Coordinates of C-alpha atoms in Angstrom, one line a residue:
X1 CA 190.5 87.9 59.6
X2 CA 191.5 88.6 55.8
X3 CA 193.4 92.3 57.3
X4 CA 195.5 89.9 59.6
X5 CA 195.6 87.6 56.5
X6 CA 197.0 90.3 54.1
X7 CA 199.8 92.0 56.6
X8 CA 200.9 89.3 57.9
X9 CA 204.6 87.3 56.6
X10 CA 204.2 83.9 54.6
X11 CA 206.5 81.2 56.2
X12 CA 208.0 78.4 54.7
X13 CA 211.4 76.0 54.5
X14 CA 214.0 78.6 52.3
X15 CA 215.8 75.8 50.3
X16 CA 216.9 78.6 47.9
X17 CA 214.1 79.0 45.5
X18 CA 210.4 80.1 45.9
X19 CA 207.9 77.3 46.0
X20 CA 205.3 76.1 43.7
X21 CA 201.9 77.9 43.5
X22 CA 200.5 74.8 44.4
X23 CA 202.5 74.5 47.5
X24 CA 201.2 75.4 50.8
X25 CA 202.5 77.7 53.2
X26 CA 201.6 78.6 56.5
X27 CA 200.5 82.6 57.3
X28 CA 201.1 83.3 60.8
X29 CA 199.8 86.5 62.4
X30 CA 201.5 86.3 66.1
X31 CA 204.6 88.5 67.4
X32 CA 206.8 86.5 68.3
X33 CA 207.3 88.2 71.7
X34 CA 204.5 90.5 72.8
X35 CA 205.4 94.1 73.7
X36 CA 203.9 95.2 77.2
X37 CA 203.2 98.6 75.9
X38 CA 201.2 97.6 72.5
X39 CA 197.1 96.6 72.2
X40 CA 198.4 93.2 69.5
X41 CA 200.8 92.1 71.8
X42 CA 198.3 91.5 74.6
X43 CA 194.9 91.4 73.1
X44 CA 196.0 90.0 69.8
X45 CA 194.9 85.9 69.6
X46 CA 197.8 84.1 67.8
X47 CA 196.1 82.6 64.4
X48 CA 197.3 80.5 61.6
X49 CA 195.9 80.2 58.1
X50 CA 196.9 77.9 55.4
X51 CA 197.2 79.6 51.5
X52 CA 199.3 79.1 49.0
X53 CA 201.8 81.3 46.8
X54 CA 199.5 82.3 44.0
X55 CA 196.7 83.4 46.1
X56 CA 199.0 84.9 48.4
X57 CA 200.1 87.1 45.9
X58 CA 196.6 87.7 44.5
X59 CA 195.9 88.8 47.9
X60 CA 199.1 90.9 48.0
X61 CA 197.7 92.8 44.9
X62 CA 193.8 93.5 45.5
X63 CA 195.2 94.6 48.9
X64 CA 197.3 97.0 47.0
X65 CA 195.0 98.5 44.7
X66 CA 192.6 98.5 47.6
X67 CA 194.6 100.6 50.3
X68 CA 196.7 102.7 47.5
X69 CA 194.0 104.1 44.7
X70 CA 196.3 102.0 42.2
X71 CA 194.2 100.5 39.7
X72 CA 196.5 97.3 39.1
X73 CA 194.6 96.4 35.9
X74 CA 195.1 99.8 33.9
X75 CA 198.7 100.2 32.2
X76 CA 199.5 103.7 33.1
X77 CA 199.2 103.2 36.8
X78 CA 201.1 100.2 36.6
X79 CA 204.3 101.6 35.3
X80 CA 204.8 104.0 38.2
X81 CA 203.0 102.1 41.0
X82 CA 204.8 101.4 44.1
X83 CA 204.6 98.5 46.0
X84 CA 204.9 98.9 49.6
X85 CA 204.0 95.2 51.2
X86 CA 203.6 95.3 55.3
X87 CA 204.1 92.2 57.3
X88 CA 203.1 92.1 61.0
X89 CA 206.1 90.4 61.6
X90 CA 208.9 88.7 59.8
X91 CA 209.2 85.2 61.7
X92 CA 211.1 84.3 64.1
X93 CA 213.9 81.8 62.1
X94 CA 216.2 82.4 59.7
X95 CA 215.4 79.6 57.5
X96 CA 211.9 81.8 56.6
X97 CA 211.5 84.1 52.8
X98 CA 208.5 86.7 52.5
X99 CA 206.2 85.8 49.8
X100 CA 206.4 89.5 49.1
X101 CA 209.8 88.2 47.1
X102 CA 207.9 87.0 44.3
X103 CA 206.0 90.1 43.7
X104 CA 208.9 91.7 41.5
X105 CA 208.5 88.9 39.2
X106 CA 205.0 88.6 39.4
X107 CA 204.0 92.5 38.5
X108 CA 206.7 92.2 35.8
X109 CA 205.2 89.7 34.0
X110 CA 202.1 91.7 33.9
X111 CA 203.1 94.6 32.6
X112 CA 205.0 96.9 35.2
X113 CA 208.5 98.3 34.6
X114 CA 210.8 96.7 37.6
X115 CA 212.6 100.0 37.6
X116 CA 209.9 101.4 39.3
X117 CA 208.6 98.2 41.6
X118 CA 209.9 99.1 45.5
X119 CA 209.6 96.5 48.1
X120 CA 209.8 98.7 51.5
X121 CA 210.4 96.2 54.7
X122 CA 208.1 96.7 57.2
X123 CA 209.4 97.5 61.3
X124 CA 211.3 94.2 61.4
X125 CA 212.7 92.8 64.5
X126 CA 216.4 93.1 64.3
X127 CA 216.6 89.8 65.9
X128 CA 214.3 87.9 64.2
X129 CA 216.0 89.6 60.4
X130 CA 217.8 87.3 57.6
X131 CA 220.1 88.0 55.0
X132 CA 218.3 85.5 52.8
X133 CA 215.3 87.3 53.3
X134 CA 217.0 90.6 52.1
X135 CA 218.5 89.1 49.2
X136 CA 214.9 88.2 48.2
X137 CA 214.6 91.7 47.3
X138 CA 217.9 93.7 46.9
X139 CA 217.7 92.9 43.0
X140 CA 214.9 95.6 42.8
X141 CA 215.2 99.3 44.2
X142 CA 216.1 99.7 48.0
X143 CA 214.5 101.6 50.3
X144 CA 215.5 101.9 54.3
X145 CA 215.2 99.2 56.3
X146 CA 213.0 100.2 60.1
X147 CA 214.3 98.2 63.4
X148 CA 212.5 99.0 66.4
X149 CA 214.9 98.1 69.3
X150 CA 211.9 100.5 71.3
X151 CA 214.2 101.3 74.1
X152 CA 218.4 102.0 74.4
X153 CA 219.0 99.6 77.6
X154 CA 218.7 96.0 77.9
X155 CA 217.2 96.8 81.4
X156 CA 214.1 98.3 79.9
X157 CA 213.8 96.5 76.9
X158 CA 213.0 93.5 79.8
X159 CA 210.8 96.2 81.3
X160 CA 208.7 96.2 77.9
X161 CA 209.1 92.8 77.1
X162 CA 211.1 93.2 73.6
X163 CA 212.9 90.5 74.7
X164 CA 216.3 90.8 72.7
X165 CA 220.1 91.6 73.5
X166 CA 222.4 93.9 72.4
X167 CA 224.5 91.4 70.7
X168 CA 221.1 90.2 68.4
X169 CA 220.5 93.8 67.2
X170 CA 224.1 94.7 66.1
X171 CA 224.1 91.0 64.9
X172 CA 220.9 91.8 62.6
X173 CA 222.2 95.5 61.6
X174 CA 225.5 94.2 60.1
X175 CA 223.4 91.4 58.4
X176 CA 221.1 94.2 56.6
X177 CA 224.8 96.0 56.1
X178 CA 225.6 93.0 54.5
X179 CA 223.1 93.2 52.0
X180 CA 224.1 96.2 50.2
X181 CA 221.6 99.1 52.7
X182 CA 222.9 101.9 53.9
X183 CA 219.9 103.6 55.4
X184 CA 218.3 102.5 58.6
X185 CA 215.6 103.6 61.0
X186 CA 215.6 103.4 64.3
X187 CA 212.4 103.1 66.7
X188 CA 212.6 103.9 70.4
X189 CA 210.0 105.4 72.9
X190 CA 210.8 108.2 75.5
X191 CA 208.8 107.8 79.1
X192 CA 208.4 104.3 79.3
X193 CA 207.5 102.4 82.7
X194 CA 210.1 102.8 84.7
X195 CA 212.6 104.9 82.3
X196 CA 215.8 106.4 84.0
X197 CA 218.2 108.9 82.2
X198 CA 220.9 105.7 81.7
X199 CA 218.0 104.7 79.5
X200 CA 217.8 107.5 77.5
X201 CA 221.3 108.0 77.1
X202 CA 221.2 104.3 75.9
X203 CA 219.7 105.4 72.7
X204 CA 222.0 107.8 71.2
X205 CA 224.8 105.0 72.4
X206 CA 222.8 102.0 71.0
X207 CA 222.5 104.2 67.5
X208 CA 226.4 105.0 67.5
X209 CA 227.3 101.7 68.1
X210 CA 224.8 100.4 64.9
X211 CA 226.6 103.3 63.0
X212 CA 229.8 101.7 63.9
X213 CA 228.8 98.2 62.7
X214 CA 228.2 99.6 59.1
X215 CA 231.6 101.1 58.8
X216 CA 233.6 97.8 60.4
X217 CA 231.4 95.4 57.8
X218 CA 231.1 97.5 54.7
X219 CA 234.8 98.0 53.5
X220 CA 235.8 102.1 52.3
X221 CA 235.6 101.1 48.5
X222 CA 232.1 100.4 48.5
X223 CA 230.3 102.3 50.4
X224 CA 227.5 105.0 49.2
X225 CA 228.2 108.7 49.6
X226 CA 230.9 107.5 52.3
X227 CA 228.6 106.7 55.1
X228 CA 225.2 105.3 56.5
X229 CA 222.5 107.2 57.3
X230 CA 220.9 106.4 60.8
X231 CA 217.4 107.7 61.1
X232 CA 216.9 107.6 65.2
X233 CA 212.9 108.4 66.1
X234 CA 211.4 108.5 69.2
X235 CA 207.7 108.6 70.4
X236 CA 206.2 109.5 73.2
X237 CA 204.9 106.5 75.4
X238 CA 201.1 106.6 75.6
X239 CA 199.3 104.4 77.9
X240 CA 196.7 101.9 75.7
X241 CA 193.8 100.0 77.3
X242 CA 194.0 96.4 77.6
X243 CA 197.5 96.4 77.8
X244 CA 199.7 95.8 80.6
X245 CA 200.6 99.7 81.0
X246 CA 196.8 100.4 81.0
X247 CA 197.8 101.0 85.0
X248 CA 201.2 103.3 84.1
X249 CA 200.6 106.7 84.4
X250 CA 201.9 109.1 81.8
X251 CA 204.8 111.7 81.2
X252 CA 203.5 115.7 81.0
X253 CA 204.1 117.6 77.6
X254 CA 207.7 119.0 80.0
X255 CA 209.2 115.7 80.5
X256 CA 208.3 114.6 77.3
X257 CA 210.3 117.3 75.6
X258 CA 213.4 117.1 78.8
X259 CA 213.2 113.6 77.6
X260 CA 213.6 114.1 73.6
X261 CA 216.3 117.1 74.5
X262 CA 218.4 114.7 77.0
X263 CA 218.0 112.2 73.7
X264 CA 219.2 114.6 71.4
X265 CA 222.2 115.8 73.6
X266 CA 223.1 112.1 74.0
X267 CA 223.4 111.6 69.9
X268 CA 225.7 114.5 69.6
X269 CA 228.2 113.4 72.3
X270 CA 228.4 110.0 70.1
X271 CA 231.4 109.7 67.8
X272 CA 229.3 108.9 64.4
X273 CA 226.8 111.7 65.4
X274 CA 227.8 112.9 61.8
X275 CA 225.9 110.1 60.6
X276 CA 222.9 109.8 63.0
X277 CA 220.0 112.1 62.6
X278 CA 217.2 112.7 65.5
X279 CA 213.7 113.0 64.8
X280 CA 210.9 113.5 67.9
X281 CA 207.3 113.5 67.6
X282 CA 205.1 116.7 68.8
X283 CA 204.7 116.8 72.6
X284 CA 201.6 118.5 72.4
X285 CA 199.9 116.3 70.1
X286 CA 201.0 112.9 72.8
X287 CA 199.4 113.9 75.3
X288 CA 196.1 114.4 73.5
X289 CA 196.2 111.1 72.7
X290 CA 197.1 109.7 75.8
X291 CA 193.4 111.5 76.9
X292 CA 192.0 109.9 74.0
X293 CA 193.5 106.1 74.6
X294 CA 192.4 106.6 78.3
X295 CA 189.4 108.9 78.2
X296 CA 185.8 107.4 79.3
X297 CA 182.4 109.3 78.0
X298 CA 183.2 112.3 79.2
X299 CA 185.7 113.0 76.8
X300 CA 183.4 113.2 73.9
X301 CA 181.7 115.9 75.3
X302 CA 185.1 118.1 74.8
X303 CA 185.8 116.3 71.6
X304 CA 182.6 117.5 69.9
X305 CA 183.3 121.3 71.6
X306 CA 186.9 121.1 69.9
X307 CA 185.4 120.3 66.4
X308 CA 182.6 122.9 67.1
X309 CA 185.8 125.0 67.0
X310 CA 187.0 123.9 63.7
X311 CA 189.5 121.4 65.1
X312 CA 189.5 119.1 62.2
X313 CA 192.3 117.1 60.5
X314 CA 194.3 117.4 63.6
X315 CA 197.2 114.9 62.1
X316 CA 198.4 117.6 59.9
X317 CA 200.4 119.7 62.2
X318 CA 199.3 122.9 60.2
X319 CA 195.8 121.9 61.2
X320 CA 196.7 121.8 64.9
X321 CA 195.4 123.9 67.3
X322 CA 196.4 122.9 70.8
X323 CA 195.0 125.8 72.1
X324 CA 192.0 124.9 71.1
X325 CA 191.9 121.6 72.3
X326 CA 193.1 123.0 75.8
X327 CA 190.4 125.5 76.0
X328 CA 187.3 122.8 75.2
X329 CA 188.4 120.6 77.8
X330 CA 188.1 123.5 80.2
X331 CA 184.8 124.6 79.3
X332 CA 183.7 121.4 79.8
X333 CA 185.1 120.8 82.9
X334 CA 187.6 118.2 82.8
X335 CA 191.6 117.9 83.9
X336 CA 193.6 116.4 81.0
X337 CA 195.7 115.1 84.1
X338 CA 193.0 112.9 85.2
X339 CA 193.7 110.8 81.9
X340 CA 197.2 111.0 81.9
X341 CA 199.8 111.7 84.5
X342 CA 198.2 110.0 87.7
X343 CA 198.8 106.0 88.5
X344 CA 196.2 103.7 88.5
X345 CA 195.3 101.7 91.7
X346 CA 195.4 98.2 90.6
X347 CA 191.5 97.6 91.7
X348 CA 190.6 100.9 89.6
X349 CA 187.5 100.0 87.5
X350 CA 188.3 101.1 83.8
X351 CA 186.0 102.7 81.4
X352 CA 186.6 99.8 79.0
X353 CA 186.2 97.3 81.4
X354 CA 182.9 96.3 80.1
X355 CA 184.1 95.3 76.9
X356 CA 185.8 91.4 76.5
X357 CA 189.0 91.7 74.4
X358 CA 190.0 88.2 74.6
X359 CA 192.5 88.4 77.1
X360 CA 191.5 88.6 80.9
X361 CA 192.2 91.6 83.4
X362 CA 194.3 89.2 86.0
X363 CA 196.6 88.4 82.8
X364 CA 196.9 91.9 82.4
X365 CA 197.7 92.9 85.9
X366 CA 200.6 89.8 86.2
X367 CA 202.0 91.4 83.3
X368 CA 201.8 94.9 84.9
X369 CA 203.5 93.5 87.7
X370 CA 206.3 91.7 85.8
X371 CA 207.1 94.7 84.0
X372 CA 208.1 96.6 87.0
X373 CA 210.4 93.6 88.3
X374 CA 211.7 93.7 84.7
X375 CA 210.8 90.1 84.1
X376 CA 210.2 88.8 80.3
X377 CA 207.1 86.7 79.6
X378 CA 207.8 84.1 76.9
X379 CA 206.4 83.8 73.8
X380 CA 203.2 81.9 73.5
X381 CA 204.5 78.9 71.7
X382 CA 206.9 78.3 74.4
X383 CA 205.2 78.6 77.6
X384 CA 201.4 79.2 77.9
X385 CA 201.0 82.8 80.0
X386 CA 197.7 82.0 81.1
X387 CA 196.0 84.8 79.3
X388 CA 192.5 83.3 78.7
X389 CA 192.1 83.5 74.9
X390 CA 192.2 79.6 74.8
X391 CA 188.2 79.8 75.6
X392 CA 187.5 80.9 72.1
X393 CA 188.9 77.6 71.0
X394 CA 191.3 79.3 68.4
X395 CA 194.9 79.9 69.1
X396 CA 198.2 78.8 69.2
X397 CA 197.2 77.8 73.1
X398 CA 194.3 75.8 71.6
X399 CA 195.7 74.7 67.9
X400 CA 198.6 72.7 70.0
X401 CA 196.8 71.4 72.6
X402 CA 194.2 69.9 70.1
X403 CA 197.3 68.2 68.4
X404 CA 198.8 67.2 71.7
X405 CA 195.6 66.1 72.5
X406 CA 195.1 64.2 68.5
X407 CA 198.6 62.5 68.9
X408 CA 197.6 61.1 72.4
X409 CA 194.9 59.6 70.5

């Protein structure tokens, strides 16, 4: 409860100033829509918590020194600390500030230099992004703001359940144009559910057409080095348990890297390529982790052969050894494929089956099934999907129902 606490966004009414430290806000930790293809958005239970500002920000800091190695309290360390706040999600209004605004103020009043104080945004959701919330911040050192519009096609974007438009992320680009940043990232994944080469070639058009925003909105005179800098990324989609795609079966290391080469080929056809560049993640290192997300107790039979081997800090590309990997698997008998590539049957009893995430398999499997008829589920606020988690009598299912139930009463 006190991780959700600490990365989570602090809402409140924006009527131009922060609040009191004795006001109360409310910390939400829900998504406002929840992505098909991610563990939080299905097995996450929506939860409120009531704080105020100056423990808020107390929070903020003892989470920093915790997670950083910064010791907040000695003065050397202060004057070149960095503070990077995360937020699960910036709200779904526009009439919402960060609490993480008042940290400038706060960590210069206690010794640190506010040249060196960065506030780096977390992934927002481009359609969920204020300008007031950006000008919260812009008076202190910028760093790049990180959308994640996850796929280039509307069509898919249903598929996955993002749930936003075309028209909302170019909306919420120009905004963060607007406020004086000139460097944006870009999030997509390559082999989703469903994914057809009009998708992919959706992302190097999507990206152009963001680049294009910057230079209608930000007039010649004052733009930076003369352009913006469009950092485009793609993943590779990995199947997760107790998600919706638990049942989707998985791209090979091949049409993982036809995928990220018809990406990049798409980017340099677009007429701002100049300002777009095209980052992929390592093929190899995908579909080990689709074995992992998937595997069942088997698999730790060939993990324990790998690091017998020496395959140790495997995150560090220099300290990855595929072949390795490969060759422990073998020797212990088992096809990566079985993990990966093939489609579940939707009566297939998981490995993880046994364990109660909070949500219940039949929500799971409707989901499944929406996602192939491209249908977007609702947030949880707005329609109740029937997921189950209201048992645990917590909730934004249970919290409004109990008022419902109060005002009846």
């Amino acid at each position: 409860a006190k991780r959700i606490a600490s990365e989570s966004a602090v809402l409140l009414k924006n009527d131009g100033a922060l609040p009191l430290k004795s006001q109360k806000v409310l910390l939400v930790g829900e998504l406002a829509i929840q992505p098909r293809f991610q563990g939080a958005g299905s097995s996450f239970i929506n939860c409120t918590k009531i704080s105020t500002i100056e423990q808020c920000l107390h929070d903020a800091g003892r989470e920093y020194e915790f997670t950083s190695g910064y010791d907040l309290s000695n003065e050397s360390e202060k004057k070149n600390a960095k503070l990077r706040r995360n937020a699960v999600e910036l709200a779904k209004h526009y009439d919402t500030v960060l609490v993480v605004a008042g940290l400038p103020n706060k960590y210069e009043a206690e010794g640190f230099d506010r040249k060196h104080i960065n506030i780096s945004l977390p992934s927002l959701r481009i359609d969920a992004f204020s300008l007031d919330v950006m000008g919260k911040v812009q008076d202190v050192k910028k760093s790049s703001l990180t959308f994640a519009p996850e796929a280039g096609s509307q069509r898919l974007r249903d598929v996955i359940n993002k749930g936003l438009t075309e028209e909302v992320i170019l909306k919420g680009a120009t905004l963060a144009f607007q406020g004086g940043w000139t460097r944006v990232k870009l999030y997509f994944m390559l082999g989703l559910p469903t994914e057809t080469e009009e998708d992919i070639r959706g992302i190097g058009e999507l990206s152009n057409k963001i680049a294009a925003a910057f230079f209608d909105t930000v007039p010649k005179e004052k733009r930076v080095n003369g352009r913006v800098q469009i950092v485009t990324s793609t993943s590779f989609f990995i199947p997760k348990p107790f998600t919706p795609f638990q049942w989707a079966p998985m791209c090979t290391k091949e049409e993982f890297l036809e995928k990220a080469h018809q990406t990049r080929k798409g980017i340099m056809e677009q007429l701002n390529q100049k300002s777009i560049k095209y980052n992929w993640h390592e093929a190899d290192v995908s579909v080990l982790e689709g074995v992992f997300a998937r595997g069942d107790r088997r698999v730790g039979q060939a993990i324990l052969t790998a690091y017998k081997r020496g395959c140790m800090f495997d995150s560090w590309s220099e300290s990855f050894h595929n072949d390795l990997w490969l060759a422990s698997f073998q020797d212990c008998g088992l096809d990566m494929e079985f993990y990966t590539t093939r489609k579940r049957a939707d009566d297939e009893i998981f490995p993880w089956d046994f364990i109660d995430c909070g949500v219940t398999r039949e929500f799971l499997l409707r989901e499944w099934k929406k996602a192939q008829e491209g249908i977007v589920s609702p947030n949880c606020r707005s329609k109740c999907q029937g997921c189950g988690a209201r048992r645990f009598g917590g909730g934004v299912c249970y919290e409004e129902g109990k008022e419902e139930h109060e005002d009846q009463d």
